[in-house]
mmCIF file of C-alpha atoms in Angstrom:
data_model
loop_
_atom_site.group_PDB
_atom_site.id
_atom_site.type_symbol
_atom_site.label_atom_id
_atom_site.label_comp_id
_atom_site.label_asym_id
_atom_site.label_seq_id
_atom_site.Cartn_x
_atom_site.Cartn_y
_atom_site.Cartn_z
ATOM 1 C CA UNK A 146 -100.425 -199.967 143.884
ATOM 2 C CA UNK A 147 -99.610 -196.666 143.016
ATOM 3 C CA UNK A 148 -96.729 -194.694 144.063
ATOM 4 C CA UNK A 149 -96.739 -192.644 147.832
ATOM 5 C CA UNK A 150 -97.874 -189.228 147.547
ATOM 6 C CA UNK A 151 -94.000 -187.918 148.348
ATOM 7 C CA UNK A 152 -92.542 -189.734 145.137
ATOM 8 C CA UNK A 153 -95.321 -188.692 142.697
ATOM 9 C CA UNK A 154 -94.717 -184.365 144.094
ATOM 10 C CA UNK A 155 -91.033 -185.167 143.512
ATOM 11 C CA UNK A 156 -91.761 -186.213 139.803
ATOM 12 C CA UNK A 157 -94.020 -183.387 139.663
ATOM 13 C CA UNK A 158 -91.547 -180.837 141.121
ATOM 14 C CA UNK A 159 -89.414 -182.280 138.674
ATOM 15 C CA UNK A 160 -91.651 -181.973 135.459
ATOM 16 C CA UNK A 161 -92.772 -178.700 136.694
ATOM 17 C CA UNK A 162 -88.856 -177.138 136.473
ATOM 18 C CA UNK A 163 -88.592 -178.591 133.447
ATOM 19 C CA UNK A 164 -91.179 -176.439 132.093
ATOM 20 C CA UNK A 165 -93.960 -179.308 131.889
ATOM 21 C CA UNK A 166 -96.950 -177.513 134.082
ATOM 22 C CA UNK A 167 -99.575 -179.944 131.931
ATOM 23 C CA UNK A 168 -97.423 -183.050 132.609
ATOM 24 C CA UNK A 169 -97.172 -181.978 136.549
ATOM 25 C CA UNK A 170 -100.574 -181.063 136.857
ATOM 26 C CA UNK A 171 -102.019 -184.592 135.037
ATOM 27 C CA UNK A 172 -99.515 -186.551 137.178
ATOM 28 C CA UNK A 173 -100.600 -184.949 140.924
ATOM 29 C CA UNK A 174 -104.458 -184.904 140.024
ATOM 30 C CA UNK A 175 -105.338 -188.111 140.334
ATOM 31 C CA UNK A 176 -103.324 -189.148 143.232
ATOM 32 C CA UNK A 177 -105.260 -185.833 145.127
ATOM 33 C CA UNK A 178 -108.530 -186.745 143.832
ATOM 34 C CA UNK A 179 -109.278 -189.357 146.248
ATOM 35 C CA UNK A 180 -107.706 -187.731 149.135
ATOM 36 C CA UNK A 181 -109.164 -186.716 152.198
ATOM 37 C CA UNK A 182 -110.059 -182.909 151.670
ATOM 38 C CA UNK A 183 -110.220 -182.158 155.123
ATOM 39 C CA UNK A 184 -106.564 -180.463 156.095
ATOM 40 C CA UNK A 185 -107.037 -181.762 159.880
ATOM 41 C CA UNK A 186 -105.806 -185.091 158.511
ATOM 42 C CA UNK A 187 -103.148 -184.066 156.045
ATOM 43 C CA UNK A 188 -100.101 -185.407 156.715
ATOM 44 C CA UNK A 189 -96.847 -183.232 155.965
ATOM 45 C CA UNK A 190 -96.731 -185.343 151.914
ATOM 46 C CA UNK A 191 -100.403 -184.409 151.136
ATOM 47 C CA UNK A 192 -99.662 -180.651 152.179
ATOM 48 C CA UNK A 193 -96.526 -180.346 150.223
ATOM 49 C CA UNK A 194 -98.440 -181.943 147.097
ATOM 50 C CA UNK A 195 -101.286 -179.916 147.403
ATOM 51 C CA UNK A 196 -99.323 -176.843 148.094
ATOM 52 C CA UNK A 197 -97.506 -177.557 144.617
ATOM 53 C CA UNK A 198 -100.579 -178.307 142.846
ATOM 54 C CA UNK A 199 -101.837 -175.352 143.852
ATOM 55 C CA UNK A 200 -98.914 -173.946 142.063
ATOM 56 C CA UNK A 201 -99.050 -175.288 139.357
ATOM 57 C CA UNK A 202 -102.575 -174.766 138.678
ATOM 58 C CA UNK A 203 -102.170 -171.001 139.205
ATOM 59 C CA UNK A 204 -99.604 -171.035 136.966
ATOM 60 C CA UNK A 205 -101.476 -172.763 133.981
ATOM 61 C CA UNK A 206 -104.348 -169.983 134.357
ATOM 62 C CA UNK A 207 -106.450 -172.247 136.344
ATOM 63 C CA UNK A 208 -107.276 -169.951 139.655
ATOM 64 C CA UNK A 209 -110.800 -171.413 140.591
ATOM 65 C CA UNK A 210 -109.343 -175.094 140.587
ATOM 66 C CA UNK A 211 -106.443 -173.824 142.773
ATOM 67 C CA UNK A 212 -108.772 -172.422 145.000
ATOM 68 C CA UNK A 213 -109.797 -175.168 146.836
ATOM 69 C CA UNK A 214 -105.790 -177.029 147.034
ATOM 70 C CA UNK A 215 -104.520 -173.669 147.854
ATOM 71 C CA UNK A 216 -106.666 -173.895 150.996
ATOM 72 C CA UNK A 217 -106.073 -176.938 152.050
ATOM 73 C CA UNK A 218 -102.106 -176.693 151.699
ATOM 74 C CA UNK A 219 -102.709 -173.211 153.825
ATOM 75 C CA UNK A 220 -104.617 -174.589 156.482
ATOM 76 C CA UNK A 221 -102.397 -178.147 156.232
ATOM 77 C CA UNK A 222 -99.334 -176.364 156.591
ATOM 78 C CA UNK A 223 -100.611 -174.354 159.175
ATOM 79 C CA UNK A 224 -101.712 -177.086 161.162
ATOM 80 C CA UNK A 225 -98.609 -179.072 160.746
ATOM 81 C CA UNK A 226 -95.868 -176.713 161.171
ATOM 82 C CA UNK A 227 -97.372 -173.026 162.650
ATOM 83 C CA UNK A 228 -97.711 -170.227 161.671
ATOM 84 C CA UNK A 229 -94.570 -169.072 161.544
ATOM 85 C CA UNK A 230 -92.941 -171.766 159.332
ATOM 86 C CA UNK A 231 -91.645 -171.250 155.925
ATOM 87 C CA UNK A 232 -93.917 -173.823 154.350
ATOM 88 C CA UNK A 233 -96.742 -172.155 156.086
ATOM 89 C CA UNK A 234 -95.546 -168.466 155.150
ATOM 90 C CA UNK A 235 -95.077 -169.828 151.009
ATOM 91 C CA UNK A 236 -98.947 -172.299 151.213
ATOM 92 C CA UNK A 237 -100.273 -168.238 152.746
ATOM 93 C CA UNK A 238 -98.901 -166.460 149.396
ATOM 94 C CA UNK A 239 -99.960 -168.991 147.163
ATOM 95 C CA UNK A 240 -103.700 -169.115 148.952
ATOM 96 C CA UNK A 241 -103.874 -165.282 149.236
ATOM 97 C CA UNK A 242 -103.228 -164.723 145.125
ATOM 98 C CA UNK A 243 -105.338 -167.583 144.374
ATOM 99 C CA UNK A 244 -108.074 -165.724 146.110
ATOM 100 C CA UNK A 245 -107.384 -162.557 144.432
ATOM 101 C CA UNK A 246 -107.394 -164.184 141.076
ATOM 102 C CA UNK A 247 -110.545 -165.289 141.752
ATOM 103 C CA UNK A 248 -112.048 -162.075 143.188
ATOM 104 C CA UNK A 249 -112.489 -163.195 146.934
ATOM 105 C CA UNK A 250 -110.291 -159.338 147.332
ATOM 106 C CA UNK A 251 -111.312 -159.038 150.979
ATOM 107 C CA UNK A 252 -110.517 -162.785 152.519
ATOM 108 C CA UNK A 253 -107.137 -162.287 150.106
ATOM 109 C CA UNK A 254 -106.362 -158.493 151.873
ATOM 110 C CA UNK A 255 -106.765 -160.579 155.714
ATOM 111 C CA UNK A 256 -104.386 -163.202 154.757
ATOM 112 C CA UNK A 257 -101.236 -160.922 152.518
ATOM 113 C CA UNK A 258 -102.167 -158.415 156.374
ATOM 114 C CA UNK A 259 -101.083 -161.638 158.857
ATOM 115 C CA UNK A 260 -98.291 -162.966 156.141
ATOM 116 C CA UNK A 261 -96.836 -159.499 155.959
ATOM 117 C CA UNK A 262 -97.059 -159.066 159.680
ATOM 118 C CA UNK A 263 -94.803 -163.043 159.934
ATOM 119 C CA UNK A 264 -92.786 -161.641 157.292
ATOM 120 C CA UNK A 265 -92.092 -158.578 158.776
ATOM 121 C CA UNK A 266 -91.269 -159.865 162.199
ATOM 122 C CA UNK A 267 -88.767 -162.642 160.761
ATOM 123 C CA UNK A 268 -87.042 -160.661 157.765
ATOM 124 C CA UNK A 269 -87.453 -156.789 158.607
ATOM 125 C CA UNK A 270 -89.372 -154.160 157.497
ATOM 126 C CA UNK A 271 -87.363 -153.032 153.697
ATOM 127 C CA UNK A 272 -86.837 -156.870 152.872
ATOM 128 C CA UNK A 273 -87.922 -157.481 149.352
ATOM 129 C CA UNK A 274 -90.250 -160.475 151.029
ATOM 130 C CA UNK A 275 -91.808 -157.700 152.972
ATOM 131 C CA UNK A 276 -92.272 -154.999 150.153
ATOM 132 C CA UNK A 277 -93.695 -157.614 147.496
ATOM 133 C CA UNK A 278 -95.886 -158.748 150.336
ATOM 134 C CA UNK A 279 -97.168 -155.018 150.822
ATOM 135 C CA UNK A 280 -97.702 -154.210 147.114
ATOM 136 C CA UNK A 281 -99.859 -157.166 146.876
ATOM 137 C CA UNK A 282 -101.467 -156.562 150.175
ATOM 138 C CA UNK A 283 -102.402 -153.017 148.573
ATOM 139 C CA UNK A 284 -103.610 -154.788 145.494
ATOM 140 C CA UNK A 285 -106.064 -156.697 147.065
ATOM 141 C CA UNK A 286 -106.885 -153.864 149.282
ATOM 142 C CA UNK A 287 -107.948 -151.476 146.283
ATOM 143 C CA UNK A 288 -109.522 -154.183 144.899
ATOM 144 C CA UNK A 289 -111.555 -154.628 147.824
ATOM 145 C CA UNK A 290 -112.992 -151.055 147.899
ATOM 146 C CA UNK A 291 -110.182 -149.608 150.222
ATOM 147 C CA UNK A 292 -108.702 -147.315 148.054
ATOM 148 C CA UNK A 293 -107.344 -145.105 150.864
ATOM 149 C CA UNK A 294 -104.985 -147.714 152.769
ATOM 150 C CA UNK A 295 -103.898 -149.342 149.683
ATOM 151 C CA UNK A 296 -102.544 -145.934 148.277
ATOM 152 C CA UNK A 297 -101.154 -145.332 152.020
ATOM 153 C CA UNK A 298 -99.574 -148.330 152.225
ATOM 154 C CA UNK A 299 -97.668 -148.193 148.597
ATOM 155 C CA UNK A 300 -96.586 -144.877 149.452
ATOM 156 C CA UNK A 301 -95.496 -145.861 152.961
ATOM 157 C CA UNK A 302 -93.469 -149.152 151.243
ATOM 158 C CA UNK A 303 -91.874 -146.951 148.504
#
């Protein structure tokens, strides 16, 4: 039998500070392979792991497989904890650069909008959360094709 979900993220957590992204990724894959993909089922264990693979997978260079556990961990999280939670907030970052990695600019630009919004609302309007938030919401946003509010809204946050 192998081991629960919760014990093979801590490994991987673990593997994954120690500089080992290959080692982290090989050891979550195959315990999410066989998981239920729908997020409406995901308990809190499968949302953290998928959240860090998602991670991790960005992190190796790998943005089209993190897609799809970037999602899931978003709308997991979501699900499980609301949307103002900090597990929701971090699974909303990861999912919105995923999709800008992997050119989806627009969808990206609607989700940095509502986590800069959260952000805003729970840490203030000059917190570093807030400005990183709004320089990659403006990223996204020229990337999209709306040159005009992304250069408005860098010059606003500066």
């Amino acid at each position: 039998m192998p081991p629960p979900i919760a014990e093979l993220t801590a490994r991987a957590q673990t593997l994954t500070s120690a500089g080992d992204l290959t080692g982290a990724r090989d050891l979550l894959a195959p315990a999410l392979e066989p998981a239920d993909a729908d997020p409406q089922h995901a308990d809190p264990d499968l949302a953290r792991a998928a959240a860090l693979h998602a991670r991790i997978l960005i992190a190796l260079g790998d943005p089209h497989a993190a897609r799809t556990w970037a999602g899931f961990a978003h709308a997991a999280e979501d699900r499980l904890h609301g949307p103002h939670d900090e597990r929701t907030l971090a699974a909303a970052a990861t999912h919105a650069a995923v999709l800008s990695r992997v050119g989806n600019h627009g969808r990206a630009a609607q989700i940095y909008h509502d986590l800069v919004l959260e952000l805003t609302a729970r840490d203030g309007r000059e917190s570093p959360r807030v400005l990183a938030a709004e320089a990659d919401l403006a990223t996204a946003e020229h990337a999209a094709g709306q040159c005009t509010a992304a250069r408005s809204r860098l010059a606003e946050a500066w």
